[in-house]
XYZ file of C-alpha atoms in Angstrom:
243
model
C -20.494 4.364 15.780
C -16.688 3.372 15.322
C -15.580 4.473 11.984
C -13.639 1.127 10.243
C -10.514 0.865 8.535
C -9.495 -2.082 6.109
C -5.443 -3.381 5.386
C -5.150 -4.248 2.122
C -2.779 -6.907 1.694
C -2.022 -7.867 -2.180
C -0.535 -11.348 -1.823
C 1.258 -14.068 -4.629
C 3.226 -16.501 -2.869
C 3.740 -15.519 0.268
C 2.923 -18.672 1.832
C 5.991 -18.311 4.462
C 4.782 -14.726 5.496
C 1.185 -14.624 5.593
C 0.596 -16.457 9.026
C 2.892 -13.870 10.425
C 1.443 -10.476 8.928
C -1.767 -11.834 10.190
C -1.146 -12.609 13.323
C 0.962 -9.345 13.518
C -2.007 -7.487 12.751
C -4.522 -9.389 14.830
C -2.290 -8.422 17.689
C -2.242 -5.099 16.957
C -5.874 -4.836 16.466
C -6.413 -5.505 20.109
C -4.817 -1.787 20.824
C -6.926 -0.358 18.838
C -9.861 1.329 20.176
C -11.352 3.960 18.483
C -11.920 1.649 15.233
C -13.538 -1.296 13.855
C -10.011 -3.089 11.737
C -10.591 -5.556 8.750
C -8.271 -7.104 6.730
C -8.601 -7.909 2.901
C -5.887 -10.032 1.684
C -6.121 -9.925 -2.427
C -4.903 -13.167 -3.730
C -3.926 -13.572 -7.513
C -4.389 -17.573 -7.607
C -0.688 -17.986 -5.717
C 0.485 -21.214 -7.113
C 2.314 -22.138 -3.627
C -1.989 -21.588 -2.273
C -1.104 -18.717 0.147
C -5.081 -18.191 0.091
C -5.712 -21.534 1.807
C -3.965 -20.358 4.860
C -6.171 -16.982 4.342
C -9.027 -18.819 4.315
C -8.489 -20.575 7.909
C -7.344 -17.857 9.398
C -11.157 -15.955 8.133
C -13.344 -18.883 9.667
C -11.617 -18.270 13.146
C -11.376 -14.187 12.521
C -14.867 -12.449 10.832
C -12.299 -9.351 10.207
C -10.244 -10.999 8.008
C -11.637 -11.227 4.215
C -9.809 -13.365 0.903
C -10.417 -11.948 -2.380
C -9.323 -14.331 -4.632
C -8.393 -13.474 -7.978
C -8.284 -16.279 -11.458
C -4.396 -15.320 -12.435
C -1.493 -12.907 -11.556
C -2.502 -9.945 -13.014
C -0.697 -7.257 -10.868
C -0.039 -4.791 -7.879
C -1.351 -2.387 -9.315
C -5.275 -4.198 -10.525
C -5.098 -5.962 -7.312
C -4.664 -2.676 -5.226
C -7.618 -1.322 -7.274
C -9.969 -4.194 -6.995
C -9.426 -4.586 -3.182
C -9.543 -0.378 -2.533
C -13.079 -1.382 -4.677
C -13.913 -4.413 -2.401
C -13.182 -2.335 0.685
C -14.822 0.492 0.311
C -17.916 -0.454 -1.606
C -18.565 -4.373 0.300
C -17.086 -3.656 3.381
C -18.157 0.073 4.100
C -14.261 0.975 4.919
C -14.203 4.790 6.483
C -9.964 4.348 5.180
C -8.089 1.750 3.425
C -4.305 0.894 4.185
C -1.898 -0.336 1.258
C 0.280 -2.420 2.953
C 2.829 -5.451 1.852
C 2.484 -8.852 3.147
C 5.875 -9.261 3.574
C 6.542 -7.898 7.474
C 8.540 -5.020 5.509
C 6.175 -2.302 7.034
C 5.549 -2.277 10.870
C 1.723 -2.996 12.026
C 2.852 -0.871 15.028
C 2.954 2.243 12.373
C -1.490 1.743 11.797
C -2.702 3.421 14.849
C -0.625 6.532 14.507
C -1.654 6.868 10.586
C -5.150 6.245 11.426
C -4.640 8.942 14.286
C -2.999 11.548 11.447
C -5.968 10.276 9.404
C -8.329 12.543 11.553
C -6.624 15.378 10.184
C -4.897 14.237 6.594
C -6.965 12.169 4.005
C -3.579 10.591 2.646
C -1.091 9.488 5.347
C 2.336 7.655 3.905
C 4.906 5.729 5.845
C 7.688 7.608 4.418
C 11.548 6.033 4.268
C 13.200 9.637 3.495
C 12.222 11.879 6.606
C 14.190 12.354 9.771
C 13.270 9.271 11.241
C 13.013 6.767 8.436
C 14.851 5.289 6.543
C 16.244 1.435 5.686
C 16.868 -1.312 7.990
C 18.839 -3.666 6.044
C 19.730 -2.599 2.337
C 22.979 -2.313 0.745
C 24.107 1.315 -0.250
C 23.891 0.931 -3.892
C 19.647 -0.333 -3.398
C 19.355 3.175 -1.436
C 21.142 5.179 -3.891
C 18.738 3.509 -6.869
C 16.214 3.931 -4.726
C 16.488 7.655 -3.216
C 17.597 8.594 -7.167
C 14.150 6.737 -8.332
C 12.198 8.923 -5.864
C 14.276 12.377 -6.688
C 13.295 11.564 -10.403
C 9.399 11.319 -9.493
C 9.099 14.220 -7.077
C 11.383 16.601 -9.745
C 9.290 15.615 -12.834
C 5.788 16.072 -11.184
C 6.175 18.530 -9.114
C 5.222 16.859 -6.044
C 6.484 17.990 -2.299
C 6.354 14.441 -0.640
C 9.646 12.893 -0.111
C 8.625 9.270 -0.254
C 6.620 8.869 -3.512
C 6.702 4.893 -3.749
C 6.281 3.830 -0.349
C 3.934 1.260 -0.604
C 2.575 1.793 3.358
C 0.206 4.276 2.955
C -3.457 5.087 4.579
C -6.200 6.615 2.496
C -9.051 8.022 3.555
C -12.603 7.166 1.620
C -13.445 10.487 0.452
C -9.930 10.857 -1.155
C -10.852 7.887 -3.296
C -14.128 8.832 -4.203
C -12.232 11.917 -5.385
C -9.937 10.320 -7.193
C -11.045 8.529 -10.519
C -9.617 5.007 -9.995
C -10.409 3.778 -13.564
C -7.923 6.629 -15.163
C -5.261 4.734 -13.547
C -3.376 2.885 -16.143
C -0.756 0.978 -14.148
C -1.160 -2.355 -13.070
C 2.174 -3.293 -11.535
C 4.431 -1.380 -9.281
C 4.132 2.168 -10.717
C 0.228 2.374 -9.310
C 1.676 3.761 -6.063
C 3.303 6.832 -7.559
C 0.100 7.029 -9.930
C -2.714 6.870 -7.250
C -0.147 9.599 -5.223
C -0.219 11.628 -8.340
C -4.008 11.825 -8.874
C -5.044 11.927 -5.194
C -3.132 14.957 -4.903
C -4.379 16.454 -7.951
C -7.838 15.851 -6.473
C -6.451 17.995 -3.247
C -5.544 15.695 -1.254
C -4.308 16.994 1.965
C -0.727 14.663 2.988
C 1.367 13.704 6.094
C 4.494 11.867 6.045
C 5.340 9.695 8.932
C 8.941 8.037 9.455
C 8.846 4.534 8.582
C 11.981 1.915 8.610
C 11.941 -0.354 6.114
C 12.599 -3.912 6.707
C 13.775 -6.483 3.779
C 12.038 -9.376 3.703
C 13.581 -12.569 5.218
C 11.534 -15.198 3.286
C 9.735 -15.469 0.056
C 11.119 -13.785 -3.162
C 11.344 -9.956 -3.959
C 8.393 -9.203 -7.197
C 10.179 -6.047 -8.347
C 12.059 -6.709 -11.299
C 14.009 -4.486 -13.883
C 10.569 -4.467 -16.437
C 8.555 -2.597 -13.037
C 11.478 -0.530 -12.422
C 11.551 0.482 -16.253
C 7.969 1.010 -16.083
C 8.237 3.233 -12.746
C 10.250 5.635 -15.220
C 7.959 5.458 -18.203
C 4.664 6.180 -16.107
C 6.703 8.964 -14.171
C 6.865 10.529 -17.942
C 3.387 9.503 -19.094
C 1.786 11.316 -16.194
C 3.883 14.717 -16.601
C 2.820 14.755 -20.930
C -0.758 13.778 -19.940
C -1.544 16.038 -16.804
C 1.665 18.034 -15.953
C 2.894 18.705 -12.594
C 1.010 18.199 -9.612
């Protein structure tokens, strides 16, 4: 029996992008062979009714799920609920975080899930030979690449891309990992979830990724998630220490 593997897509207004992440990922689907590929797209009530587009595309497409949430309520909560959703409802073998917004390459899934034989925790990485950023000023990279530096010094970790938000998990990684001790529910999940999965062994690969901007919809980092990125980064070395 095929193993499966579910995208997660967290979504709030992305109304000009979903059609084409879908249809990106249907397409890429049909290389795929060796599993069974589902979709969740995790909807926080998106006032411009991105879901309504999610919900035709799931009557034509039984691999394609909506899970669609009252209010905004975060990346992070969202992330959780669906990695819930996945791997409880939809018996997911690995679960992808993924962005909606055609940043991260669909073309990148079948080599993760092929390191995913071997690694439970496979990241699209922007800081190894090969990755990097497609179309970002300097001054984004440098707060970026000094963001990251900040992370991997303080906890102790030896991944070079901490908040890359591409990443492919496998399900026993998860069940390791205590889900509920995560207290971030925006941006700073990513570097939390890294954090504990590797405290609960996790075994890691890095793959090069480039980075894409997105050409349509608007960015939902802000200064408060960046400032929060910082303060978690802190929280996690009092409360646990290094990796």
């Amino acid at each position: 029996m095929k193993q499966k593997a579910c995208i997660i897509l967290p979504t709030y207004n992305e109304k000009e992008n979903i059609n084409l992440i879908l249809d990106a990922l249907l397409k890429e689907f049909e290389l795929i062979d060796d599993f069974n590929m589902e979709v969740l797209v995790v909807d926080d009530n998106s006032p411009d009714k991105t879901w309504e587009t999610v919900e035709k595309y799931s009557q034509k497409h039984p691999n394609i799920h909506l899970l669609l949430r009252k209010k905004k309520s975060g990346l992070g909560s969202a992330y959780i609920e669906g990695i819930n959703f996945a791997i409880d409802k939809l018996k997911a073998d690995f679960v992808f975080n993924m962005d909606a917004d055609l940043s991260h390459d669909p073309k990148l899934i079948s080599k993760m899930l092929e390191q995913g034989k071997e690694f439970n925790l496979v990241i699209g990485s922007r800081y190894i030979k090969g990755g990097g950023f497609a179309n970002w000023p300097w001054y984004r990279k440098l707060i970026s690449k000094g963001a990251n530096l900040f992370g991997v010094i303080i906890l102790g970790l030896k991944i070079k891309d901490i908040s890359s938000g591409f990443r492919c998990y496998s399900k026993d990684i998860i069940n390791k990992t205590n889900l509920s001790k995560i207290e971030s529910t925006g941006y700073a999940f990513l570097e939390e979830l890294l954090f504990h999965c590797i405290k609960n062994g996790a075994k890691v690969k890095e793959i090069p990724l480039i980075f894409v901007d997105r050409t349509k919809g608007e960015t939902k980092l802000n200064k408060k998630e960046m400032i929060n990125f910082f303060l978690t980064i802190i929280r996690l070395r009092r409360k646990y220490g290094k990796a």
